[in-house]
Every structure is written in C-alpha cells, then in structure tokens.
Amino acid sequence: MTTKRKHWRLPRLMITGLALLAGIAALSFQIQPRATAEPPSGQWLAVQPSNLEHRIGLVGRIEPARTISISAPFGGNIANNFVEPGQRVIKGERLLSMDASELEVQVRDALSTLLKARRTVRELQDWEAGQEVSRARRALRSVQMGLDGNEQKLKDTRSLHERGIVARNELEELERQTQLQRLDLQAAEAELQAVLERGRGEYRQIAEMELANAEVKHAALSRQLASGDILAPFSGIVVQAPGISAEEAAKGPVQTGSRVSQGQPLFGLASIEGLRVIARVAELDVNQLKEGQPVDVTGDGFDGQHLQGKVMVVGGQALGGSVPGGSSQFEVVVSIPELDEAQMRQVRLGMSAKLSILTYHNPDALVVPSAAMRRAGDKWLLDYRSAPEHPVSVVEVEAGRSMPDGLEVFGLEPGYVRVAN
C-alpha cells in the first residue's frame, strides 16, 4: 500500500508579505550609518561663538593726575590774590599778582651794568683803532721825532767840538739829553705795547665774561618781572601747597599785602584735566592685572557720567598694614584721560569710584558645559557633530578659562556637543 505524504502549502498572499518584510529589513540594515552609533544617553547642545569677557571689580577714590606748588616768582608784597582754596580755575586764569616796584629797580641796575659791559667789549673788539692806542702811538712818535732831532744835533755838535768851535760842556749836555730821550722812547714803546695788550688775551676774555654775566642776570630779572602775574598752567582746583610744614599750613592762605620771599609756596593747583583712581586689589587677583588694560569707571556721585580709563600702575610691593597671615593688598592706579566740560562739572576730587577692569576678552569664544567633557589621560575629549543629522565624532580640545556657564575650549568648531545626563 502506498503511503502519500501531505504537503503544507502557505497561502500565496502570506508568502508575498513575508518576502516584503525581509526586503525592508535588509534595506534598513544597509542604509544605517556605520561610523559611530549615537550614544544611548545624554542630550545634544548647540555651541556657537559668543563674546567672552572677564572683569575684576574694585573700589577706589578720585585723585588729581598731578598737583603742583605755585611759588612766589620773586620777593616782595602780594598786590592781589584772586583765588581761594577749593576754587575751580581754568587754564590761563589769573591767580595772583605781585608788587614789582622793588624788582623794577633791580632790573634797571642790571640793564645799566649790561650796557656798560657791552660798551667795554665793543671797545676791545676795535681796540687797536681806539683812543688809548692812538694816544700811545702819538706819544711814541713825538718821542721818536725828538730823539731823531737831538741825535742829528749831537752829531753836528760833536763835529764842531772836534774843530774847537764848541765847548766840551755843551757837547756833554747834549749827550745827556739824547740819552734821556732814548729812555723816554723805550718807555713810550713799553706803554704802547701795554695798551695794545689791554685789548687782547685775558683782558678781552674777562670783559666778555662780564658781559655774559650781565646778560644772564638781566634776563633772569626780566623773566621774574614778567611773571608778576601768576596764571593757571592748567585747569584745576586750588588746594593747599603740597609739602609745606604744619606751621605754615596753620597760617592759612596768603593774603593781599603779605610779604613773601622768592620761591615761597603760596598754594597748590590740582589738575582736573586728567584724573586718576587709586584702589587696592587682593593678592589673589593682582597677577591678572597689567598696565594698559581698559577700565570702566562709574560712581554714585557722577550723576550718570561713565568714564573710560586704563591701568597705569600695578603695585609691585604689598601695602603696609596688612594683617599677618591674611591676604596682602596691592595698590592699583587707573588713569583717566582729559575730561570734557560736562564731566568736569560732575566728577570731583575725593569722590569714590567703581572700577571694572577688563582682564580677558575673546569675541569668538566657545563655551561648553563641564558635563560635556571627559578626561582621557592628559587629554580633554567630547562628543561632537557639526549638524544634528551628521555622524558623531570624538574631538580633542584644549581647556581655557572656567566660566559660570561652563568651560572655554579651543580647537572646536561651532556645532553640537553631547552633554551627559
């Protein structure tokens, strides 16, 4: 008996469905990216360039950029005092005038001495054609002519004496006269030489030095006379003269009619054309400050005025009075350039000022959360992709400054980074 096997036949529609599912599965497997599979956990955060600044805030006090002492230009009485301590003055404004009557006498005496010295030097420059040399030469010629006449007369008399016509005593008298005239000639020659020497060498050098001294003295007295009216060299505030003793300060400001000596300090002038701010910084922050860093300066008393300055000095030695074992303090000086008229009316000496010092600036900084970075030996790594649909790659970066929002990094392009949960 023949046994017949039964064959199970699937319906045609079911076979077709299974084939379609297998094809879709194969196609899906082929189009999946093979670079790096997306991490199973974490979220992707966009990272774009942003302006990054780091500032240090300090509090200081407004001081003048410079303070000079106004001194009496010469000794005498004060004719008029036009200012008082604390008064604001502008450049070129008259501050004080001196009584110059005594100085005018000295100037005239100096001018008289100068004119005499000039005349003496002028005479020495043309000395050989001057009156004294001409007089000495005339005297020499006169003696020479007299001697020539006597010598001729002596010659004739000697000839007559030899012939017995003239007595011997007459010849001897004539010889004595001739000898005296020869001595007079020598004296006249010496006198002429001495007169000529007076216009040369040391005599002329002395006269030129006396002229130079007379010119310097007259010029100095003339400058003092011209400075009788004291003008403000720059815009500023009238203050007490710096460096004066407590005894002098107790006398108060100078008054009209007061007697002063040359160089005596009268008052000080504190500049308001340029200011500076003196502040203190802790030792933890001092190494972040450098000369030339820009500074924003504001203050409660500035009435909205916003000033710009720069760090001028960073102290190299700790200030005295620090608490032993505590944080040391260092002085910082911020310079503020010339103010305009509106700023000068609002900003006053001694006001407190708030400083915002820019210590770091990166206009294209990339900051990523700390959770996006992981350590691998001595390297910092993070998961990165340039766009949401692009594959993931591991990027090595260099860490920069720590910020409240994360960490500044270098070596990364704008894109997306994965932040671990």
PDB file of C-alpha atoms in Angstrom, residues 85 240 244-255 258-261 264-266:
ATOM      1  CA  PRO A  85      41.230 127.194  48.497  1.00  0.00           C
ATOM      2  CA  GLN A 240      46.933 123.741  49.960  1.00  0.00           C
ATOM      3  CA  ILE A 244      54.531 122.689  53.435  1.00  0.00           C
ATOM      4  CA  SER A 245      55.013 122.364  57.170  1.00  0.00           C
ATOM      5  CA  ALA A 246      52.165 122.211  59.645  1.00  0.00           C
ATOM      6  CA  GLU A 247      53.233 125.605  60.969  1.00  0.00           C
ATOM      7  CA  GLU A 248      52.921 127.187  57.534  1.00  0.00           C
ATOM      8  CA  ALA A 249      49.604 125.449  56.894  1.00  0.00           C
ATOM      9  CA  ALA A 250      48.221 126.836  60.172  1.00  0.00           C
ATOM     10  CA  LYS A 251      48.765 130.388  58.912  1.00  0.00           C
ATOM     11  CA  GLY A 252      46.085 129.857  56.293  1.00  0.00           C
ATOM     12  CA  PRO A 253      46.063 131.093  52.693  1.00  0.00           C
ATOM     13  CA  VAL A 254      48.166 134.072  51.640  1.00  0.00           C
ATOM     14  CA  GLN A 255      46.506 137.470  51.822  1.00  0.00           C
ATOM     15  CA  SER A 258      51.571 139.831  52.631  1.00  0.00           C
ATOM     16  CA  ARG A 259      55.336 139.853  52.357  1.00  0.00           C
ATOM     17  CA  VAL A 260      56.761 136.760  50.657  1.00  0.00           C
ATOM     18  CA  SER A 261      60.225 135.646  49.662  1.00  0.00           C
ATOM     19  CA  GLN A 264      57.938 130.568  48.940  1.00  0.00           C
ATOM     20  CA  PRO A 265      54.990 128.165  48.328  1.00  0.00           C
ATOM     21  CA  LEU A 266      51.730 130.110  48.071  1.00  0.00           C
TER      22      LEU A 266
END
